[in-house]
Coordinates of C-alpha atoms in Angstrom, one line a residue:
Chain A
M1 CA 41.6 -29.0 -8.0
K2 CA 40.4 -29.1 -4.5
K3 CA 38.5 -25.9 -5.0
I4 CA 36.9 -27.3 -8.1
I5 CA 35.8 -30.4 -6.2
T6 CA 34.4 -28.2 -3.3
F7 CA 32.6 -26.1 -5.7
A8 CA 31.1 -29.1 -7.6
V9 CA 30.0 -30.6 -4.3
A10 CA 28.5 -27.4 -3.2
L11 CA 26.6 -27.1 -6.5
T12 CA 25.3 -30.6 -6.2
L13 CA 24.2 -30.0 -2.6
F14 CA 22.6 -26.7 -3.7
A15 CA 20.8 -28.4 -6.6
G16 CA 19.6 -31.0 -4.1
A17 CA 18.4 -28.4 -1.8
V18 CA 16.5 -26.6 -4.6
A19 CA 15.1 -29.9 -5.9
G20 CA 14.1 -30.7 -2.3
C21 CA 12.3 -27.5 -2.0
G22 CA 10.4 -28.3 -5.2
A23 CA 9.5 -31.7 -3.9
D24 CA 8.4 -30.2 -0.6
N25 CA 6.2 -27.7 -2.4
S26 CA 4.4 -30.2 -4.5
S27 CA 3.8 -32.5 -1.5
G28 CA 2.5 -29.5 0.4
E29 CA 0.0 -28.8 -2.3
A30 CA -1.1 -32.4 -2.3
D31 CA -1.5 -32.1 1.5
G32 CA -3.6 -29.0 1.0
G33 CA -5.8 -30.8 -1.4
S34 CA -6.4 -33.8 0.8
Q35 CA -7.0 -31.5 3.7
K36 CA -9.7 -29.7 1.8
A37 CA -11.4 -33.0 1.0
E38 CA -11.4 -34.0 4.7
N39 CA -12.5 -30.7 6.0
S40 CA -15.3 -30.1 3.7
Q41 CA -16.9 -28.6 6.8
T42 CA -15.2 -25.3 6.0
V43 CA -17.0 -22.8 3.9
S44 CA -14.6 -20.2 2.4
T45 CA -15.8 -16.9 1.2
D46 CA -13.6 -14.4 -0.5
G47 CA -14.2 -10.9 -1.9
S48 CA -15.7 -7.4 -1.3
T49 CA -14.3 -5.6 1.7
S50 CA -17.6 -3.7 1.9
M51 CA -19.4 -6.9 2.7
E52 CA -17.3 -7.7 5.7
K53 CA -20.0 -6.7 8.2
V54 CA -22.8 -8.5 6.5
I55 CA -20.8 -11.7 6.0
G56 CA -19.4 -11.4 9.5
F57 CA -22.9 -11.3 11.1
L58 CA -24.2 -14.1 8.9
S59 CA -21.3 -16.4 9.4
E60 CA -21.2 -15.8 13.2
A61 CA -24.8 -16.6 13.6
Y62 CA -24.5 -19.6 11.3
M63 CA -21.5 -21.0 13.1
E64 CA -23.3 -20.7 16.4
E65 CA -26.0 -23.0 15.1
H66 CA -23.7 -25.3 13.3
G67 CA -20.7 -25.9 15.6
D68 CA -19.0 -28.3 13.2
I69 CA -18.9 -25.9 10.2
K70 CA -16.5 -23.1 9.9
V71 CA -17.1 -20.1 7.7
T72 CA -14.0 -18.1 6.7
Y73 CA -13.9 -14.7 5.0
N74 CA -11.0 -13.3 3.1
P75 CA -11.5 -9.5 2.4
T76 CA -9.8 -9.0 -0.9
G77 CA -12.2 -6.9 -3.1
S78 CA -15.0 -7.8 -5.4
S79 CA -12.9 -8.6 -8.5
S80 CA -10.6 -10.7 -6.5
G81 CA -13.5 -12.6 -4.9
I82 CA -15.0 -13.2 -8.3
S83 CA -11.8 -14.5 -9.8
A84 CA -11.2 -16.6 -6.6
V85 CA -14.5 -18.4 -7.0
S86 CA -14.1 -18.9 -10.8
E87 CA -10.6 -20.4 -10.1
G88 CA -12.0 -22.6 -7.3
R89 CA -10.0 -21.0 -4.6
C90 CA -13.1 -20.4 -2.5
D91 CA -16.6 -21.7 -2.1
I92 CA -18.6 -18.5 -2.4
G93 CA -17.4 -15.3 -3.9
L94 CA -18.6 -11.9 -2.5
A95 CA -19.1 -9.0 -4.9
S96 CA -20.5 -5.6 -4.0
R97 CA -21.5 -5.1 -7.7
D98 CA -23.5 -7.0 -10.2
L99 CA -21.6 -9.5 -12.3
K100 CA -20.3 -8.3 -15.6
E101 CA -21.6 -10.0 -18.7
E102 CA -18.5 -12.0 -19.4
E103 CA -18.4 -13.1 -15.7
Q104 CA -22.0 -14.3 -16.0
A105 CA -20.9 -16.9 -18.6
D106 CA -19.9 -19.4 -15.9
L107 CA -20.9 -17.7 -12.7
T108 CA -24.2 -17.1 -11.0
G109 CA -24.8 -14.1 -8.8
T110 CA -27.5 -14.1 -6.1
V111 CA -28.4 -10.8 -4.4
V112 CA -28.1 -11.3 -0.7
A113 CA -28.6 -7.7 0.4
I114 CA -28.7 -4.1 -0.8
D115 CA -26.2 -1.5 0.2
G116 CA -27.0 2.1 0.1
I117 CA -23.9 4.2 -0.7
G118 CA -24.0 7.2 1.6
V119 CA -22.7 10.5 0.4
I120 CA -21.0 11.9 3.5
V121 CA -19.9 15.4 4.6
N122 CA -18.3 16.8 7.7
P123 CA -20.9 17.4 10.5
E124 CA -19.9 21.1 10.5
N125 CA -21.1 21.4 6.8
P126 CA -24.5 23.0 6.6
V127 CA -25.4 21.2 3.3
A128 CA -27.9 18.5 4.1
D129 CA -29.4 17.6 0.7
L130 CA -28.0 17.1 -2.8
S131 CA -29.3 15.7 -6.0
V132 CA -27.6 12.8 -7.9
E133 CA -26.8 15.3 -10.6
Q134 CA -25.2 17.7 -8.1
V135 CA -23.1 14.9 -6.6
G136 CA -22.0 14.0 -10.1
K137 CA -21.1 17.6 -10.9
I138 CA -19.2 17.9 -7.6
Y139 CA -17.1 14.8 -8.4
T140 CA -16.4 15.8 -12.0
G141 CA -15.2 19.2 -10.9
E142 CA -18.1 21.2 -12.4
I143 CA -19.1 22.4 -9.0
T144 CA -16.1 23.3 -6.9
N145 CA -17.5 25.5 -4.2
W146 CA -19.9 24.6 -1.4
K147 CA -21.9 27.8 -1.9
E148 CA -23.0 26.6 -5.3
V149 CA -25.0 23.9 -3.6
G150 CA -26.3 26.0 -0.7
G151 CA -23.3 25.7 1.7
S152 CA -20.7 28.1 2.9
D153 CA -18.1 29.7 0.7
A154 CA -15.5 27.1 0.7
P155 CA -13.8 24.8 -1.8
I156 CA -15.1 21.3 -2.1
V157 CA -12.6 18.5 -1.4
C158 CA -13.6 15.2 -3.2
I159 CA -12.6 12.1 -1.3
G160 CA -12.9 8.8 -3.1
R161 CA -11.8 5.2 -3.3
E162 CA -9.0 3.6 -5.3
A163 CA -9.6 2.8 -9.0
A164 CA -10.7 -0.8 -8.6
S165 CA -12.9 -0.4 -5.5
G166 CA -16.4 -1.9 -5.6
T167 CA -17.8 1.1 -3.8
R168 CA -16.2 3.5 -6.3
D169 CA -17.5 1.5 -9.2
G170 CA -21.0 1.5 -7.8
F171 CA -20.9 5.2 -6.9
E172 CA -19.5 6.3 -10.3
E173 CA -21.9 4.2 -12.2
V174 CA -25.0 5.5 -10.3
T175 CA -23.9 9.2 -10.5
G176 CA -22.8 8.8 -14.1
T177 CA -19.2 10.0 -13.4
K178 CA -17.4 6.9 -14.6
D179 CA -13.7 7.6 -15.1
N180 CA -14.4 11.3 -14.9
C181 CA -14.0 12.0 -11.3
K182 CA -11.5 14.5 -10.1
Y183 CA -10.5 13.3 -6.7
S184 CA -8.3 15.1 -4.4
Q185 CA -7.7 11.9 -2.4
E186 CA -8.1 8.2 -3.4
L187 CA -8.1 6.1 -0.3
T188 CA -7.9 2.4 0.0
S189 CA -10.5 1.7 2.6
T190 CA -13.9 2.8 3.7
G191 CA -12.6 3.6 7.2
D192 CA -10.0 5.9 5.7
V193 CA -12.7 7.8 3.8
V194 CA -14.8 8.3 6.9
Q195 CA -11.8 9.3 8.9
T196 CA -10.7 11.9 6.3
V197 CA -14.1 13.4 5.9
S198 CA -14.6 13.7 9.6
G199 CA -11.3 15.5 9.8
N200 CA -11.9 18.0 7.0
P201 CA -14.8 20.5 7.1
N202 CA -14.7 20.9 3.3
A203 CA -14.6 17.3 2.3
I204 CA -17.3 15.1 0.7
G205 CA -16.9 11.4 0.4
Y206 CA -18.9 8.2 -0.2
A207 CA -19.1 5.0 1.8
S208 CA -21.4 2.1 2.4
V209 CA -24.2 3.1 4.7
A210 CA -23.3 0.1 6.8
S211 CA -20.0 1.6 7.7
L212 CA -21.0 5.1 8.5
N213 CA -20.8 6.5 12.1
D214 CA -21.6 9.7 14.0
S215 CA -18.3 11.3 13.0
V216 CA -19.7 12.2 9.6
K217 CA -23.1 13.3 8.2
A218 CA -24.9 11.4 5.5
V219 CA -26.7 13.9 3.2
S220 CA -30.1 13.0 1.8
I221 CA -30.3 12.5 -2.0
E222 CA -33.2 14.4 -3.7
G223 CA -34.9 14.7 -0.3
I224 CA -34.6 11.1 0.5
A225 CA -32.4 10.0 3.4
P226 CA -30.6 6.6 3.1
T227 CA -32.9 4.4 5.2
T228 CA -33.9 0.8 5.0
E229 CA -37.3 1.6 3.4
T230 CA -35.9 4.1 0.9
I231 CA -33.1 1.8 -0.2
Q232 CA -35.3 -1.3 -0.4
G233 CA -38.0 0.6 -2.2
G234 CA -35.4 2.0 -4.6
E235 CA -36.3 5.6 -3.8
Y236 CA -32.8 6.3 -2.5
K237 CA -30.9 6.6 -5.7
I238 CA -27.3 5.7 -4.8
Q239 CA -27.4 2.0 -4.0
R240 CA -25.9 -1.3 -5.2
N241 CA -26.3 -5.0 -4.6
F242 CA -24.3 -7.3 -2.4
V243 CA -23.9 -10.5 -4.4
L244 CA -23.0 -14.0 -3.6
V245 CA -21.2 -15.5 -6.5
T246 CA -21.2 -19.2 -7.2
K247 CA -19.9 -21.4 -10.1
K248 CA -22.5 -22.5 -12.6
D249 CA -21.0 -25.8 -13.5
A250 CA -19.8 -27.0 -10.1
A251 CA -22.2 -27.8 -7.2
L252 CA -21.4 -26.3 -3.8
S253 CA -20.2 -28.6 -1.0
K254 CA -23.0 -29.6 1.4
A255 CA -21.9 -27.2 4.0
A256 CA -21.5 -24.3 1.6
Q257 CA -24.9 -24.9 0.1
D258 CA -26.4 -24.9 3.6
F259 CA -24.7 -21.6 4.4
F260 CA -25.8 -20.2 1.1
D261 CA -29.4 -21.2 1.8
F262 CA -29.2 -19.7 5.2
A263 CA -27.8 -16.4 3.9
T264 CA -30.6 -16.0 1.4
S265 CA -33.4 -17.1 3.7
E266 CA -35.7 -14.8 5.7
E267 CA -33.8 -15.8 8.8
A268 CA -30.9 -13.8 7.6
D269 CA -32.9 -10.5 7.2
E270 CA -32.5 -9.5 10.7
L271 CA -28.8 -10.1 10.7
I272 CA -28.3 -8.2 7.5
T273 CA -30.2 -5.3 9.0
E274 CA -28.1 -5.5 12.1
A275 CA -25.0 -5.4 9.9
G276 CA -26.2 -2.1 8.5
A277 CA -27.2 -3.3 5.0
V278 CA -30.7 -3.7 3.7
P279 CA -32.3 -7.1 3.1
V280 CA -33.8 -7.8 -0.3
V281 CA -37.6 -7.9 -0.6
R282 CA -38.7 -11.5 -1.4
Chain B
M1 CA 44.3 -39.3 17.4
K2 CA 44.4 -39.5 13.7
K3 CA 40.7 -40.4 13.7
V4 CA 39.8 -37.3 15.7
K5 CA 41.7 -35.1 13.3
K6 CA 39.8 -36.7 10.4
T7 CA 36.4 -36.1 12.0
A8 CA 37.4 -32.5 12.7
R9 CA 38.4 -32.1 9.1
L10 CA 35.2 -33.6 7.9
M11 CA 33.3 -31.4 10.2
E12 CA 35.2 -28.4 8.9
K13 CA 34.5 -29.3 5.3
T14 CA 30.8 -29.8 5.9
M15 CA 30.4 -26.5 7.7
N16 CA 32.2 -24.8 4.9
L17 CA 29.7 -26.3 2.4
I18 CA 26.8 -25.2 4.6
F19 CA 28.2 -21.6 4.7
L20 CA 28.7 -21.7 1.0
A21 CA 25.2 -22.9 0.4
C22 CA 23.7 -20.2 2.5
G23 CA 25.7 -17.6 0.7
M24 CA 24.5 -19.0 -2.6
L25 CA 21.0 -18.9 -1.4
T26 CA 21.1 -15.2 -0.9
I27 CA 22.4 -14.7 -4.4
L28 CA 19.7 -17.1 -5.6
F29 CA 17.0 -14.9 -4.0
V30 CA 18.3 -11.8 -5.7
I31 CA 18.6 -13.5 -9.1
L32 CA 15.1 -15.0 -8.7
I33 CA 13.6 -11.6 -7.8
T34 CA 15.3 -10.0 -10.7
I35 CA 14.3 -12.7 -13.2
F36 CA 10.7 -12.6 -11.9
L37 CA 10.5 -8.8 -12.2
V38 CA 12.0 -8.7 -15.7
I39 CA 9.8 -11.5 -17.0
S40 CA 6.6 -10.1 -15.5
G41 CA 7.5 -6.5 -16.1
I42 CA 8.5 -6.7 -19.8
P43 CA 5.3 -7.8 -21.5
A44 CA 3.3 -4.7 -20.4
I45 CA 6.0 -2.4 -21.4
K46 CA 6.1 -4.1 -24.8
E47 CA 2.4 -3.8 -25.2
I48 CA 2.2 -0.2 -24.1
G49 CA 5.4 0.9 -25.7
L50 CA 8.5 2.0 -23.6
A51 CA 8.1 5.7 -24.4
D52 CA 4.4 5.8 -23.8
F53 CA 4.9 3.9 -20.5
L54 CA 7.8 6.0 -19.1
F55 CA 6.8 9.4 -20.5
G56 CA 3.0 9.1 -20.7
T57 CA 1.4 11.7 -18.3
T58 CA -1.9 10.0 -17.8
W59 CA -2.5 6.9 -15.7
A60 CA -6.1 5.6 -16.0
S61 CA -5.8 1.9 -15.6
T62 CA -9.4 1.1 -15.1
A63 CA -11.0 3.5 -17.6
A64 CA -12.9 2.3 -20.6
Q65 CA -9.9 3.3 -22.6
P66 CA -7.0 2.7 -20.3
S67 CA -3.8 4.6 -20.5
Y68 CA -0.7 3.6 -18.7
G69 CA 1.7 6.5 -18.4
I70 CA 3.9 6.4 -15.3
L71 CA 5.7 9.7 -15.6
P72 CA 3.6 11.3 -12.8
F73 CA 4.7 8.5 -10.5
I74 CA 8.4 8.7 -11.5
L75 CA 8.5 12.5 -11.1
T76 CA 6.6 12.3 -7.8
S77 CA 9.0 9.7 -6.4
V78 CA 12.0 11.8 -7.6
Y79 CA 10.6 15.1 -6.2
G80 CA 9.4 13.5 -3.0
T81 CA 12.8 11.9 -2.4
F82 CA 14.6 15.0 -3.2
G83 CA 12.4 17.1 -0.9
A84 CA 12.9 14.6 1.9
I85 CA 16.6 14.8 1.4
L86 CA 16.5 18.6 1.4
I87 CA 14.8 18.7 4.7
G88 CA 16.1 15.5 6.4
V89 CA 19.8 15.6 5.5
P90 CA 20.6 19.0 7.1
I91 CA 18.7 18.1 10.3
G92 CA 20.3 14.6 10.3
L93 CA 23.8 15.9 9.7
L94 CA 23.6 18.5 12.4
C95 CA 22.2 16.0 14.8
A96 CA 25.1 13.6 13.9
I97 CA 27.6 16.4 14.6
F98 CA 25.9 17.2 17.9
L99 CA 26.1 13.5 18.8
A100 CA 29.7 13.1 17.8
K101 CA 31.3 16.3 18.8
M102 CA 29.1 18.7 20.8
S103 CA 26.9 16.8 23.1
P104 CA 27.6 16.5 26.8
R105 CA 28.1 13.0 28.1
G106 CA 24.8 11.3 28.9
V107 CA 22.7 13.4 26.6
A108 CA 24.3 11.8 23.5
G109 CA 23.3 8.4 24.9
I110 CA 19.7 9.4 25.3
V111 CA 19.5 11.0 21.8
R112 CA 21.1 8.0 20.3
N113 CA 18.6 5.7 21.9
V114 CA 15.8 7.9 20.7
V115 CA 17.2 7.8 17.1
D116 CA 17.3 4.0 17.3
L117 CA 13.7 4.0 18.4
L118 CA 12.8 6.2 15.5
A119 CA 14.4 3.7 13.2
G120 CA 12.3 0.9 14.7
I121 CA 8.9 2.5 14.3
P122 CA 6.9 0.7 11.7
S123 CA 6.1 2.8 8.6
V124 CA 2.4 2.3 9.0
V125 CA 2.7 4.2 12.3
Y126 CA 4.4 7.1 10.6
G127 CA 1.6 7.1 8.1
L128 CA -1.1 7.1 10.8
V129 CA 0.6 10.0 12.7
G130 CA 1.0 11.8 9.4
M131 CA -2.6 11.3 8.4
I132 CA -4.0 12.4 11.8
L133 CA -1.5 15.2 12.6
I134 CA 0.5 16.4 9.6
V135 CA -2.3 16.4 7.0
P136 CA -4.7 18.6 9.0
C137 CA -1.7 20.8 10.1
V138 CA -0.6 21.4 6.5
R139 CA -4.2 22.2 5.6
E140 CA -4.5 24.8 8.3
V141 CA -1.0 26.3 8.0
F142 CA -1.1 26.8 4.2
H143 CA -4.9 27.4 4.0
L144 CA -5.4 24.6 1.6
P145 CA -8.7 22.8 1.0
D146 CA -6.9 19.5 1.6
G147 CA -3.7 18.6 3.4
A148 CA -3.0 15.3 1.8
N149 CA -0.3 16.2 -0.8
L150 CA 3.3 15.9 -1.8
F151 CA 4.4 18.3 0.9
S152 CA 2.9 16.2 3.7
A153 CA 4.6 13.1 2.2
I154 CA 7.9 14.9 2.1
L155 CA 7.6 15.8 5.8
V156 CA 6.9 12.2 6.7
L157 CA 9.7 10.9 4.5
A158 CA 12.1 13.5 6.0
V159 CA 11.5 12.1 9.4
M160 CA 11.7 8.6 8.2
I161 CA 15.2 9.0 6.7
L162 CA 16.6 10.7 9.8
P163 CA 17.8 7.5 11.6
S164 CA 19.9 6.2 8.7
V165 CA 21.3 9.6 7.9
I166 CA 22.2 10.3 11.6
S167 CA 23.8 6.9 12.4
V168 CA 25.8 6.6 9.2
S169 CA 27.1 10.2 9.3
E170 CA 27.9 10.0 13.0
T171 CA 30.0 7.0 12.4
A172 CA 31.8 8.8 9.5
I173 CA 32.4 11.9 11.6
K174 CA 33.7 9.9 14.5
A175 CA 36.2 8.1 12.2
V176 CA 37.9 11.4 11.3
P177 CA 41.3 11.3 13.0
K178 CA 41.5 13.4 16.2
E179 CA 44.7 15.0 15.0
Y180 CA 42.9 16.9 12.2
E181 CA 40.6 18.5 14.7
E182 CA 43.4 19.3 17.2
A183 CA 45.5 20.9 14.5
S184 CA 42.6 23.1 13.4
L185 CA 41.9 24.1 17.0
A186 CA 45.6 24.8 17.7
L187 CA 45.7 27.1 14.7
G188 CA 43.0 29.2 16.4
A189 CA 39.9 28.0 14.6
T190 CA 36.7 27.9 16.7
K191 CA 34.9 24.7 17.3
T192 CA 32.2 25.5 14.8
E193 CA 34.8 26.4 12.1
T194 CA 36.6 23.2 12.9
V195 CA 33.5 21.1 12.5
F196 CA 32.4 22.6 9.2
K197 CA 35.8 23.2 7.5
V198 CA 37.7 20.2 8.8
V199 CA 35.6 17.4 10.2
V200 CA 32.7 17.5 7.7
P201 CA 34.9 17.6 4.6
A202 CA 37.1 14.8 6.0
A203 CA 34.0 12.7 6.6
K204 CA 32.6 13.6 3.1
S205 CA 32.4 10.1 1.7
G206 CA 30.6 8.7 4.8
I207 CA 28.1 11.5 4.7
I208 CA 27.4 11.0 1.0
T209 CA 26.8 7.3 1.8
A210 CA 24.3 8.4 4.5
I211 CA 22.5 10.6 1.9
V212 CA 22.4 7.8 -0.6
L213 CA 21.0 5.4 2.1
G214 CA 18.4 8.1 2.9
I215 CA 17.5 8.3 -0.8
G216 CA 17.1 4.5 -0.9
R217 CA 14.8 4.5 2.2
A218 CA 12.7 7.4 0.9
I219 CA 12.2 6.1 -2.6
G220 CA 11.2 2.6 -1.4
E221 CA 8.7 3.7 1.2
A222 CA 5.1 2.8 0.4
M223 CA 2.8 2.5 3.4
A224 CA 3.5 5.8 5.1
V225 CA 3.3 7.9 1.9
M226 CA 0.2 6.1 0.8
M227 CA -1.6 7.4 3.9
V228 CA -0.6 11.1 3.5
S229 CA -0.1 11.8 -0.2
G230 CA -3.7 11.6 -1.4
N231 CA -3.0 8.9 -4.0
V232 CA -4.3 10.5 -7.1
A233 CA -2.3 10.0 -10.3
N234 CA -1.7 13.7 -11.0
M235 CA 1.5 15.3 -12.3
P236 CA 3.3 16.3 -9.1
R237 CA 2.6 19.7 -7.6
L238 CA 3.9 20.5 -4.1
F239 CA 0.4 21.1 -2.7
G240 CA -1.4 18.6 -5.0
S241 CA -2.5 15.1 -4.4
V242 CA 0.1 12.8 -5.8
R243 CA 0.9 9.1 -6.2
F244 CA 4.4 7.5 -5.8
L245 CA 5.8 4.6 -7.7
T246 CA 5.5 2.4 -4.6
T247 CA 2.0 3.4 -3.8
A248 CA 0.9 3.0 -7.5
V249 CA 1.8 -0.7 -7.1
A250 CA 0.5 -1.1 -3.6
S251 CA -2.9 0.6 -4.0
E252 CA -4.0 -1.3 -7.1
M253 CA -2.4 -4.7 -6.8
S254 CA -5.1 -6.3 -4.7
Y255 CA -7.8 -5.6 -7.3
S256 CA -5.9 -5.5 -10.6
S257 CA -6.2 -7.9 -13.5
G258 CA -4.9 -8.3 -17.1
L259 CA -2.8 -5.6 -18.6
Q260 CA -3.3 -3.4 -15.5
R261 CA -1.7 -6.0 -13.3
Q262 CA 1.2 -6.5 -15.8
A263 CA 1.7 -2.7 -15.8
L264 CA 2.0 -2.8 -12.1
F265 CA 4.8 -5.3 -12.4
S266 CA 6.4 -3.0 -14.9
I267 CA 6.2 -0.2 -12.4
A268 CA 7.8 -2.4 -9.8
L269 CA 10.6 -3.1 -12.4
V270 CA 11.2 0.6 -12.8
L271 CA 11.3 1.0 -9.1
F272 CA 13.7 -1.9 -8.8
L273 CA 16.0 -0.3 -11.5
F274 CA 16.0 2.9 -9.5
I275 CA 17.0 1.1 -6.3
M276 CA 19.7 -0.9 -8.3
A277 CA 21.1 2.4 -9.6
I278 CA 21.2 3.9 -6.1
N279 CA 23.0 0.8 -4.8
L280 CA 25.5 1.0 -7.6
V281 CA 26.2 4.7 -6.8
L282 CA 26.6 3.7 -3.1
N283 CA 29.1 0.9 -4.0
L284 CA 31.1 3.4 -6.1
I285 CA 31.2 5.9 -3.3
V286 CA 32.2 3.3 -0.7
K287 CA 34.9 1.9 -3.1
R288 CA 36.3 5.3 -3.9
G289 CA 36.2 6.4 -0.2
G290 CA 38.1 3.2 0.6
E291 CA 40.8 4.0 -2.0
S292 CA 41.4 7.6 -0.9
D293 CA 41.8 6.6 2.7

């Protein structure tokens, strides 16, 4: 009998605890809501990991000028950023690809900068120029040896990004290799790709021009090296847009609108260049 | 006096309740996780079809015509774990024998500390070291175009399971009664013969426990293998780029949506069932070991 009572009491206690948790939770959410209302001086951005540098430079410069406004950045990936803005979890979504048709129904995309996707090889590799078609054939496995594109007799190792990466999406779309690539490694970040290509003399990879460094060599595409002018002018073929995503039906908060205007103004051009991307031509 | 006793008894009862509640909380977590995994994992399996899901050989979750077969992941996880056991268990077992029976005083202490340290290294560090050291080494040694493959992952996993294999089998070996060993030595057996024919068989159930723990560790590892295995959803080959069950979930989760995301939950469910089965086996072994003692 005593045991039963103990058990019953324990259960009640336990139920109370659980209920308490629930109550805490909901009040927590309410707090979060009111906080957001009070601190409308925070501009939250969320999305593409490739845009980290650009958004970092922009927000830093912006925050220096506007001490009372805080710009946050959550590097989750283009698709995550787009769903975050459409679900109202952030002010501005960041996508390193153009919006899909179904996304355009209630979202607006504004191109803030252009990103050239660099095709990179190991510095030891003699190959310095490839055509878009050759790059495509290399990635689909039609060309498997470097000597077929003017290099030494060595197998080609294709390094790429994971299935849902914005860079991969952009690259495969431009090279016409969508869902056809035969990768030997699918890595989850740009840094990993650069690191792996710099460590393997036979590797080829792709990454935002903004995030390239001296440890790898960016090949020119059809004779055109990835530079600001060639990307802006569209001569360099493998490029994509960096897009700021906003909701169509809901207006931005004052701070967010101000930051948005700043990011798309001429003032921002220099910062975007500093960050390694290419400003849009106005 | 009576009052003090009463307070003490009340205190005792309250504490009992708190202990009970904490115990319940743990159970609640397990139940919640199980329910969550089952609820979120079942829909995708239903939609894809159990056979297509478990035995399909192509995983192309973002393709225009997606296909969700996770056989490559299952086989990779099984092969990878098996390979890690094949390499890690002999090394770990011999190390445990060394620690328990052979090592001079002082040396054992140092080795034990090092093993503990090995257990404390975060898995991302294993991955980093593997990516920068093991992957290029494997490429050079086997003359491969690329070193990120199942073999590299097995090497990393083998090192990662060492601590649990060593410490559990050392305890088991130490628990073997001294008399067995003395009797064997008195009969003229050498130390090596004694270790392998008397001590190890006597510690069998503990050593099997160690192996099962190693399996659990290896099959659940995500971060380290993600960095060295190449991560392409191929059917497993020793020197091919592969993707494990764990990394399949981890590498796509942040971006996924719709059926793809649900399928990732289903993969997690499969992984969970694997771990459950391993734990069940472990419990059986421990139980049987306890009975025979």
